[in-house]
Amino acid sequence: MKEPKHFQIEVNIDKFRHSHVLELKELFDTSRGSTEVKIDFNRNSQTLASLQIKDPWGLDVNKKFQDKLKKLPGVEGTLLQ
């Protein structure tokens, strides 16, 4: 059995606004899958909070999803493991 993938998103909270949260939710809603997600909310390279999303709320982390995600202001990095 294949191990589940993990996807990490780094968000700069000084650039990420409430409207971006709604855009992120919409993107997540259209990309359901089994990949677990961890979102780190950072300021000055320090993680202030983290949010973990596990199956059944995981994501299908494909190239299209990653391209849309990287266009959101405040998203400063991603890592798929």
PDB file of C-alpha atoms in Angstrom:
ATOM      1  CA  MET A   1       0.000   0.000   0.000  1.00  0.00           C
ATOM      2  CA  LYS A   2       1.327   3.424  -0.958  1.00  0.00           C
ATOM      3  CA  GLU A   3       2.078   5.862   1.866  1.00  0.00           C
ATOM      4  CA  PRO A   4      -0.071   9.014   1.857  1.00  0.00           C
ATOM      5  CA  LYS A   5       1.577  12.156   0.578  1.00  0.00           C
ATOM      6  CA  HIS A   6       1.958  15.286   2.624  1.00  0.00           C
ATOM      7  CA  PHE A   7       1.719  18.809   1.234  1.00  0.00           C
ATOM      8  CA  GLN A   8       3.011  21.831   3.125  1.00  0.00           C
ATOM      9  CA  ILE A   9       2.014  25.424   2.396  1.00  0.00           C
ATOM     10  CA  GLU A  10       3.901  28.431   3.785  1.00  0.00           C
ATOM     11  CA  VAL A  11       1.737  31.553   4.141  1.00  0.00           C
ATOM     12  CA  ASN A  12       2.953  35.048   5.088  1.00  0.00           C
ATOM     13  CA  ILE A  13       0.171  36.387   7.301  1.00  0.00           C
ATOM     14  CA  ASP A  14       1.134  39.985   6.565  1.00  0.00           C
ATOM     15  CA  LYS A  15       0.221  39.491   2.892  1.00  0.00           C
ATOM     16  CA  PHE A  16      -2.652  36.994   3.269  1.00  0.00           C
ATOM     17  CA  ARG A  17      -6.028  38.725   3.692  1.00  0.00           C
ATOM     18  CA  HIS A  18      -9.487  37.446   4.661  1.00  0.00           C
ATOM     19  CA  SER A  19     -10.532  37.431   1.005  1.00  0.00           C
ATOM     20  CA  HIS A  20      -7.610  35.114   0.270  1.00  0.00           C
ATOM     21  CA  VAL A  21      -8.950  32.640   2.847  1.00  0.00           C
ATOM     22  CA  LEU A  22     -12.165  32.429   0.820  1.00  0.00           C
ATOM     23  CA  GLU A  23     -10.174  31.908  -2.391  1.00  0.00           C
ATOM     24  CA  LEU A  24      -8.147  29.181  -0.679  1.00  0.00           C
ATOM     25  CA  LYS A  25     -11.338  27.462   0.537  1.00  0.00           C
ATOM     26  CA  GLU A  26     -12.788  27.554  -2.973  1.00  0.00           C
ATOM     27  CA  LEU A  27      -9.586  26.085  -4.405  1.00  0.00           C
ATOM     28  CA  PHE A  28      -9.616  23.332  -1.758  1.00  0.00           C
ATOM     29  CA  ASP A  29     -13.296  22.567  -2.471  1.00  0.00           C
ATOM     30  CA  THR A  30     -12.509  21.927  -6.151  1.00  0.00           C
ATOM     31  CA  SER A  31      -9.419  19.805  -5.413  1.00  0.00           C
ATOM     32  CA  ARG A  32     -10.554  17.084  -2.999  1.00  0.00           C
ATOM     33  CA  GLY A  33      -8.237  14.109  -2.690  1.00  0.00           C
ATOM     34  CA  SER A  34      -6.272  12.048  -0.173  1.00  0.00           C
ATOM     35  CA  THR A  35      -3.132  14.146   0.323  1.00  0.00           C
ATOM     36  CA  GLU A  36      -2.788  15.531   3.844  1.00  0.00           C
ATOM     37  CA  VAL A  37      -2.094  19.261   4.059  1.00  0.00           C
ATOM     38  CA  LYS A  38      -0.274  21.405   6.597  1.00  0.00           C
ATOM     39  CA  ILE A  39      -0.545  25.185   6.358  1.00  0.00           C
ATOM     40  CA  ASP A  40       2.025  27.206   8.307  1.00  0.00           C
ATOM     41  CA  PHE A  41       1.127  30.841   8.951  1.00  0.00           C
ATOM     42  CA  ASN A  42       4.362  32.809   9.268  1.00  0.00           C
ATOM     43  CA  ARG A  43       5.610  36.276  10.105  1.00  0.00           C
ATOM     44  CA  ASN A  44       9.304  37.165   9.758  1.00  0.00           C
ATOM     45  CA  SER A  45      10.209  33.503   9.077  1.00  0.00           C
ATOM     46  CA  GLN A  46       8.598  32.405  12.359  1.00  0.00           C
ATOM     47  CA  THR A  47       5.599  30.066  12.384  1.00  0.00           C
ATOM     48  CA  LEU A  48       2.814  31.599  14.466  1.00  0.00           C
ATOM     49  CA  ALA A  49       0.167  28.948  13.796  1.00  0.00           C
ATOM     50  CA  SER A  50      -0.328  25.744  11.827  1.00  0.00           C
ATOM     51  CA  LEU A  51      -3.399  24.051  10.423  1.00  0.00           C
ATOM     52  CA  GLN A  52      -3.420  20.365   9.499  1.00  0.00           C
ATOM     53  CA  ILE A  53      -6.013  18.906   7.156  1.00  0.00           C
ATOM     54  CA  LYS A  54      -6.277  15.127   6.919  1.00  0.00           C
ATOM     55  CA  ASP A  55      -8.291  12.661   4.883  1.00  0.00           C
ATOM     56  CA  PRO A  56     -11.255  12.767   4.110  1.00  0.00           C
ATOM     57  CA  TRP A  57     -10.649  16.520   3.726  1.00  0.00           C
ATOM     58  CA  GLY A  58      -7.333  16.084   1.921  1.00  0.00           C
ATOM     59  CA  LEU A  59      -6.431  17.400  -1.500  1.00  0.00           C
ATOM     60  CA  ASP A  60      -5.539  16.275  -4.990  1.00  0.00           C
ATOM     61  CA  VAL A  61      -2.263  18.185  -5.290  1.00  0.00           C
ATOM     62  CA  ASN A  62      -1.696  18.300  -9.036  1.00  0.00           C
ATOM     63  CA  LYS A  63       0.143  20.871 -11.162  1.00  0.00           C
ATOM     64  CA  LYS A  64      -3.031  22.860 -11.909  1.00  0.00           C
ATOM     65  CA  PHE A  65      -3.817  23.111  -8.180  1.00  0.00           C
ATOM     66  CA  GLN A  66      -0.250  24.163  -7.324  1.00  0.00           C
ATOM     67  CA  ASP A  67      -0.200  26.809 -10.075  1.00  0.00           C
ATOM     68  CA  LYS A  68      -3.447  28.362  -8.790  1.00  0.00           C
ATOM     69  CA  LEU A  69      -2.248  28.192  -5.196  1.00  0.00           C
ATOM     70  CA  LYS A  70       1.027  29.977  -5.950  1.00  0.00           C
ATOM     71  CA  LYS A  71      -0.923  32.896  -7.478  1.00  0.00           C
ATOM     72  CA  LEU A  72      -2.562  33.682  -4.124  1.00  0.00           C
ATOM     73  CA  PRO A  73      -0.881  36.635  -2.386  1.00  0.00           C
ATOM     74  CA  GLY A  74       0.950  35.539   0.741  1.00  0.00           C
ATOM     75  CA  VAL A  75       1.649  31.969  -0.391  1.00  0.00           C
ATOM     76  CA  GLU A  76       5.424  31.930  -0.230  1.00  0.00           C
ATOM     77  CA  GLY A  77       6.271  28.276  -0.561  1.00  0.00           C
ATOM     78  CA  THR A  78       5.005  24.752  -1.026  1.00  0.00           C
ATOM     79  CA  LEU A  79       6.493  21.308  -0.501  1.00  0.00           C
ATOM     80  CA  LEU A  80       5.044  17.954  -1.615  1.00  0.00           C
ATOM     81  CA  GLN A  81       6.516  14.934   0.188  1.00  0.00           C
TER      82      GLN A  81
END
